[in-house]
């Protein structure tokens, strides 16, 4: 980001703390999962994204709701049972500023009660660590 200083007619660059979006983090995580192997397949084969929220038209949102989209469902699902868990559910947030909604907190609680490991992760490294720790349970 830059601005023009009218008094001395120079351009000054103002650095902002730029962090990746949730979408960018998620894409990087999926790319990492493509490079990991589980039972002869890429780990990404077992990982799916739930298209909840985001910027969409009311019409598209209504259609998805009719198709079963529900508020608060985690962003990524990994359908591999490990340890005492049926699978892993990941709610991705940016490193700073990402707020966990009431619906997300409630959904995570329900998933935990039903035998899933469900966690909020912040940023790429935290997400990869959560996946690696989960996979180590097996």
Coordinates of N, CA and C in Angstrom, one line a residue:
X1 N 0.9 -1.2 0.0 CA 0.0 0.0 0.0 C 0.9 1.2 0.0
X2 N 0.6 2.2 -0.8 CA 1.4 3.4 -0.8 C 0.4 4.6 -0.8
X3 N 1.0 5.8 -0.5 CA 0.2 7.0 -0.6 C 1.2 8.1 -1.1
X4 N 0.6 9.1 -1.6 CA 1.3 10.3 -2.2 C 1.4 11.4 -1.2
X5 N 2.6 11.8 -0.8 CA 2.8 12.9 0.1 C 2.8 14.2 -0.7
X6 N 1.7 15.0 -0.5 CA 1.6 16.3 -1.3 C 2.6 17.3 -1.0
X7 N 3.0 17.3 0.3 CA 4.0 18.4 0.7 C 5.3 18.3 0.1
X8 N 5.9 17.1 0.1 CA 7.2 17.0 -0.6 C 7.2 16.2 -1.9
X9 N 6.0 15.9 -2.4 CA 5.7 15.3 -3.7 C 6.5 14.0 -3.8
X10 N 6.5 13.2 -2.8 CA 7.1 11.9 -2.9 C 6.1 10.8 -2.6
X11 N 6.4 9.6 -2.9 CA 5.6 8.5 -2.6 C 6.2 7.7 -1.5
X12 N 5.4 7.5 -0.5 CA 5.9 6.7 0.7 C 5.2 5.4 0.7
X13 N 6.0 4.3 0.9 CA 5.4 3.0 1.0 C 5.1 2.7 2.5
X14 N 3.9 2.3 2.8 CA 3.5 1.9 4.1 C 3.3 0.4 4.1
X15 N 4.1 -0.3 4.9 CA 4.1 -1.8 4.9 C 2.9 -2.2 5.9
X16 N 2.1 -3.1 5.4 CA 1.1 -3.7 6.2 C 1.5 -5.1 6.5
X17 N 1.0 -5.6 7.7 CA 1.3 -7.0 8.0 C 0.3 -7.9 7.2
X18 N 0.8 -8.4 6.1 CA -0.1 -9.2 5.2 C 0.0 -10.6 5.6
X19 N -1.2 -11.2 5.9 CA -1.2 -12.6 6.2 C -2.1 -13.3 5.2
X20 N -1.9 -14.6 5.0 CA -2.7 -15.3 4.0 C -4.2 -15.4 4.5
X21 N -5.1 -15.5 3.5 CA -6.5 -15.7 3.8 C -6.8 -17.1 4.2
X22 N -7.9 -17.4 4.8 CA -8.3 -18.8 5.1 C -8.3 -19.6 3.9
X23 N -8.7 -19.1 2.8 CA -8.7 -19.8 1.5 C -7.3 -20.2 1.1
X24 N -6.4 -19.2 1.2 CA -5.0 -19.5 0.8 C -4.3 -20.5 1.7
X25 N -4.6 -20.4 3.0 CA -4.1 -21.4 4.0 C -4.7 -22.8 3.6
X26 N -5.9 -22.9 3.3 CA -6.6 -24.1 3.0 C -6.0 -24.7 1.7
X27 N -5.8 -23.9 0.7 CA -5.2 -24.4 -0.5 C -3.8 -25.0 -0.3
X28 N -3.0 -24.3 0.5 CA -1.7 -24.8 0.8 C -1.7 -26.1 1.6
X29 N -2.7 -26.2 2.5 CA -2.8 -27.4 3.3 C -3.2 -28.6 2.3
X30 N -4.1 -28.4 1.4 CA -4.5 -29.4 0.5 C -3.3 -29.8 -0.4
X31 N -2.5 -28.8 -0.8 CA -1.3 -29.1 -1.6 C -0.3 -30.0 -0.8
X32 N -0.2 -29.6 0.5 CA 0.7 -30.5 1.3 C 0.1 -31.9 1.4
X33 N -1.2 -32.0 1.6 CA -1.8 -33.3 1.7 C -1.6 -34.1 0.4
X34 N -1.5 -33.5 -0.7 CA -1.3 -34.2 -2.0 C 0.1 -34.8 -1.9
X35 N 1.0 -34.3 -1.2 CA 2.4 -34.8 -1.2 C 2.6 -35.8 -0.1
X36 N 1.6 -36.1 0.7 CA 1.7 -37.1 1.8 C 0.9 -38.3 1.4
X37 N 1.4 -39.5 1.8 CA 0.8 -40.7 1.4 C 0.2 -41.4 2.6
X38 N -1.0 -42.0 2.3 CA -1.7 -42.8 3.3 C -2.3 -44.0 2.6
X39 N -1.9 -45.2 3.0 CA -2.4 -46.4 2.4 C -2.4 -46.4 0.8
X40 N -1.2 -45.9 0.3 CA -1.0 -45.9 -1.2 C -1.7 -44.8 -1.9
X41 N -2.4 -43.9 -1.2 CA -3.1 -42.8 -1.9 C -2.5 -41.5 -1.3
X42 N -2.7 -40.4 -2.0 CA -2.4 -39.1 -1.4 C -3.3 -38.9 -0.2
X43 N -2.8 -38.3 0.9 CA -3.6 -38.0 2.0 C -4.8 -37.1 1.6
X44 N -4.6 -36.3 0.6 CA -5.7 -35.4 0.1 C -6.9 -36.2 -0.3
X45 N -6.8 -37.4 -0.7 CA -7.9 -38.3 -1.1 C -8.9 -38.4 0.0
X46 N -8.4 -38.3 1.2 CA -9.3 -38.5 2.4 C -9.8 -37.2 3.0
X47 N -9.4 -36.1 2.4 CA -9.7 -34.8 3.0 C -10.7 -34.1 2.1
X48 N -11.8 -33.5 2.7 CA -12.8 -32.8 1.9 C -13.1 -31.4 2.5
X49 N -13.5 -30.5 1.7 CA -13.9 -29.2 2.2 C -15.4 -29.1 2.2
X50 N -15.9 -28.4 3.2 CA -17.4 -28.1 3.3 C -17.5 -26.7 2.9
X51 N -18.3 -26.4 1.9 CA -18.4 -25.0 1.4 C -19.4 -24.2 2.2
X52 N -19.1 -24.0 3.5 CA -20.0 -23.2 4.4 C -19.5 -21.7 4.4
X53 N -20.5 -20.8 4.4 CA -20.1 -19.4 4.6 C -19.5 -18.8 3.3
X54 N -18.7 -17.9 3.5 CA -18.1 -17.2 2.3 C -19.0 -16.2 1.7
X55 N -18.5 -15.5 0.7 CA -19.3 -14.5 0.0 C -20.0 -15.2 -1.2
X56 N -21.3 -15.3 -1.1 CA -22.1 -15.8 -2.2 C -23.4 -15.1 -2.3
X57 N -24.1 -15.3 -3.4 CA -25.4 -14.6 -3.5 C -26.4 -15.3 -2.6
X58 N -27.5 -14.6 -2.3 CA -28.6 -15.2 -1.5 C -29.1 -16.4 -2.2
X59 N -29.2 -16.4 -3.5 CA -29.8 -17.5 -4.3 C -28.9 -18.8 -4.1
X60 N -27.6 -18.5 -4.3 CA -26.6 -19.7 -4.1 C -26.6 -20.2 -2.7
X61 N -26.7 -19.3 -1.7 CA -26.8 -19.6 -0.3 C -28.0 -20.5 0.0
X62 N -29.1 -20.1 -0.5 CA -30.4 -20.8 -0.3 C -30.3 -22.2 -0.9
X63 N -29.7 -22.3 -2.1 CA -29.6 -23.6 -2.7 C -28.7 -24.5 -1.9
X64 N -27.6 -24.0 -1.4 CA -26.7 -24.8 -0.6 C -27.4 -25.2 0.7
X65 N -28.1 -24.3 1.3 CA -28.8 -24.7 2.5 C -29.8 -25.8 2.3
X66 N -30.5 -25.8 1.2 CA -31.5 -26.8 0.8 C -30.7 -28.2 0.6
X67 N -29.4 -28.1 0.2 CA -28.6 -29.2 -0.1 C -28.0 -29.8 1.2
X68 N -28.2 -29.1 2.3 CA -27.6 -29.6 3.6 C -26.5 -28.8 4.2
X69 N -26.1 -27.7 3.6 CA -25.1 -26.9 4.3 C -25.6 -26.4 5.6
X70 N -24.8 -26.5 6.6 CA -25.2 -26.0 7.9 C -24.2 -25.1 8.5
X71 N -24.6 -24.1 9.3 CA -23.8 -23.1 9.9 C -22.9 -23.8 10.9
X72 N -21.6 -23.4 10.9 CA -20.7 -23.8 12.0 C -19.9 -25.1 11.6
X73 N -20.2 -25.8 10.5 CA -19.5 -27.0 10.2 C -18.1 -26.7 9.9
X74 N -17.1 -27.5 10.4 CA -15.7 -27.2 10.1 C -15.3 -27.2 8.6
X75 N -14.3 -26.5 8.3 CA -13.8 -26.3 6.9 C -13.3 -27.6 6.3
X76 N -12.5 -28.3 7.0 CA -11.9 -29.5 6.4 C -12.3 -30.8 7.2
X77 N -12.6 -31.8 6.5 CA -13.0 -33.1 7.1 C -11.9 -34.1 6.6
X78 N -11.4 -34.9 7.5 CA -10.5 -36.0 7.2 C -11.2 -37.3 7.7
X79 N -11.6 -38.1 6.8 CA -12.3 -39.4 7.1 C -11.4 -40.6 7.2
X80 N -10.5 -40.5 8.2 CA -9.6 -41.6 8.6 C -9.7 -41.8 10.1
X81 N -10.2 -42.9 10.5 CA -10.3 -43.2 12.0 C -8.9 -43.4 12.5
X82 N -8.6 -42.7 13.7 CA -7.3 -42.9 14.4 C -7.5 -42.9 15.9
X83 N -6.8 -43.8 16.5 CA -7.0 -43.9 18.0 C -8.5 -44.1 18.3
X84 N -9.0 -43.3 19.2 CA -10.4 -43.4 19.6 C -11.4 -42.6 18.8
X85 N -10.8 -41.9 17.7 CA -11.6 -41.0 16.9 C -12.1 -41.6 15.6
X86 N -13.3 -41.1 15.2 CA -13.9 -41.5 13.9 C -13.2 -40.8 12.7
X87 N -12.7 -39.6 13.0 CA -12.1 -38.8 11.9 C -11.7 -37.4 12.5
X88 N -11.1 -36.6 11.7 CA -10.6 -35.3 12.1 C -11.5 -34.2 11.4
X89 N -11.8 -33.2 12.2 CA -12.5 -32.0 11.7 C -11.7 -30.8 12.0
X90 N -11.4 -29.9 11.0 CA -10.6 -28.8 11.2 C -11.3 -27.5 10.8
X91 N -11.4 -26.6 11.8 CA -11.9 -25.2 11.5 C -10.7 -24.3 11.3
X92 N -10.5 -23.8 10.1 CA -9.3 -23.0 9.8 C -9.6 -21.5 10.1
X93 N -8.6 -20.9 10.7 CA -8.7 -19.4 10.9 C -7.3 -18.9 10.5
X94 N -7.3 -17.6 10.3 CA -6.1 -16.9 10.0 C -5.3 -16.8 11.3
X95 N -4.0 -16.4 11.2 CA -3.2 -16.3 12.4 C -3.7 -15.4 13.4
X96 N -4.2 -14.2 12.9 CA -4.8 -13.2 13.8 C -6.1 -12.8 13.2
X97 N -7.1 -12.5 14.1 CA -8.3 -11.9 13.7 C -9.4 -12.8 13.3
X98 N -9.1 -14.1 13.1 CA -10.2 -15.0 12.8 C -11.0 -15.4 14.0
X99 N -12.3 -15.1 14.0 CA -13.2 -15.3 15.2 C -13.9 -16.6 15.0
X100 N -14.0 -17.4 16.0 CA -14.7 -18.6 16.1 C -16.2 -18.3 16.5
X101 N -17.1 -18.5 15.6 CA -18.5 -18.2 15.8 C -19.2 -19.1 16.9
X102 N -20.3 -18.6 17.4 CA -21.1 -19.4 18.3 C -21.4 -20.8 17.7
X103 N -21.9 -20.7 16.4 CA -22.2 -22.0 15.7 C -21.1 -22.9 15.6
X104 N -19.9 -22.4 15.3 CA -18.7 -23.2 15.2 C -18.3 -23.8 16.5
X105 N -18.4 -23.1 17.6 CA -18.1 -23.6 18.9 C -19.1 -24.8 19.2
X106 N -20.3 -24.5 19.0 CA -21.4 -25.5 19.3 C -21.1 -26.8 18.4
X107 N -20.8 -26.6 17.1 CA -20.6 -27.8 16.2 C -19.4 -28.6 16.7
X108 N -18.3 -27.9 17.0 CA -17.1 -28.6 17.5 C -17.4 -29.4 18.7
X109 N -18.2 -28.8 19.7 CA -18.6 -29.6 20.9 C -19.4 -30.8 20.5
X110 N -20.3 -30.7 19.6 CA -21.1 -31.9 19.2 C -20.3 -32.9 18.5
X111 N -19.4 -32.5 17.7 CA -18.5 -33.5 17.0 C -17.6 -34.2 18.0
X112 N -17.1 -33.5 19.0 CA -16.3 -34.1 20.0 C -17.1 -35.2 20.8
X113 N -18.4 -34.8 21.1 CA -19.2 -35.8 21.8 C -19.5 -37.0 21.0
X114 N -19.5 -36.9 19.6 CA -19.8 -38.0 18.7 C -18.6 -38.8 18.3
X115 N -17.4 -38.5 18.9 CA -16.2 -39.3 18.7 C -15.3 -38.8 17.6
X116 N -15.4 -37.5 17.2 CA -14.5 -37.0 16.2 C -13.5 -36.1 17.0
X117 N -12.3 -36.0 16.4 CA -11.4 -34.9 16.9 C -11.7 -33.7 16.1
X118 N -12.1 -32.6 16.8 CA -12.5 -31.4 16.1 C -11.8 -30.3 16.8
X119 N -11.0 -29.5 16.0 CA -10.2 -28.5 16.5 C -10.2 -27.2 15.6
X120 N -9.9 -26.1 16.3 CA -9.7 -24.8 15.6 C -8.2 -24.7 15.4
X121 N -7.8 -24.4 14.2 CA -6.4 -24.3 13.8 C -6.2 -22.9 13.3
X122 N -5.0 -22.3 13.6 CA -4.7 -21.0 13.1 C -3.4 -21.0 12.2
X123 N -3.6 -20.7 10.9 CA -2.5 -20.7 10.0 C -2.1 -22.0 9.5
X124 N -1.2 -22.0 8.5 CA -0.7 -23.2 7.9 C 0.0 -24.2 8.8
X125 N 1.0 -23.7 9.5 CA 1.8 -24.5 10.4 C 1.0 -25.2 11.5
X126 N 0.0 -24.5 12.1 CA -0.8 -25.1 13.1 C -1.7 -26.2 12.5
X127 N -2.2 -26.0 11.3 CA -3.0 -27.0 10.6 C -2.2 -28.2 10.3
X128 N -1.0 -28.1 9.8 CA -0.2 -29.2 9.4 C 0.2 -30.0 10.7
X129 N 0.5 -29.3 11.8 CA 0.8 -29.9 13.1 C -0.4 -30.7 13.6
X130 N -1.6 -30.2 13.5 CA -2.8 -30.9 13.9 C -3.0 -32.2 13.1
X131 N -2.8 -32.1 11.8 CA -2.9 -33.3 11.0 C -1.9 -34.3 11.4
X132 N -0.6 -33.9 11.5 CA 0.4 -34.8 11.8 C 0.2 -35.5 13.2
X133 N -0.2 -34.7 14.2 CA -0.5 -35.3 15.5 C -1.7 -36.2 15.5
X134 N -2.7 -35.9 14.7 CA -3.8 -36.8 14.5 C -3.4 -38.1 13.9
X135 N -2.6 -38.0 12.8 CA -2.2 -39.2 12.1 C -1.2 -40.1 13.0
X136 N -0.5 -39.5 13.9 CA 0.4 -40.2 14.8 C -0.4 -41.1 15.9
X137 N -1.7 -40.8 16.0 CA -2.6 -41.6 16.9 C -2.8 -43.0 16.5
X138 N -2.6 -43.3 15.2 CA -2.9 -44.6 14.6 C -1.7 -45.5 14.8

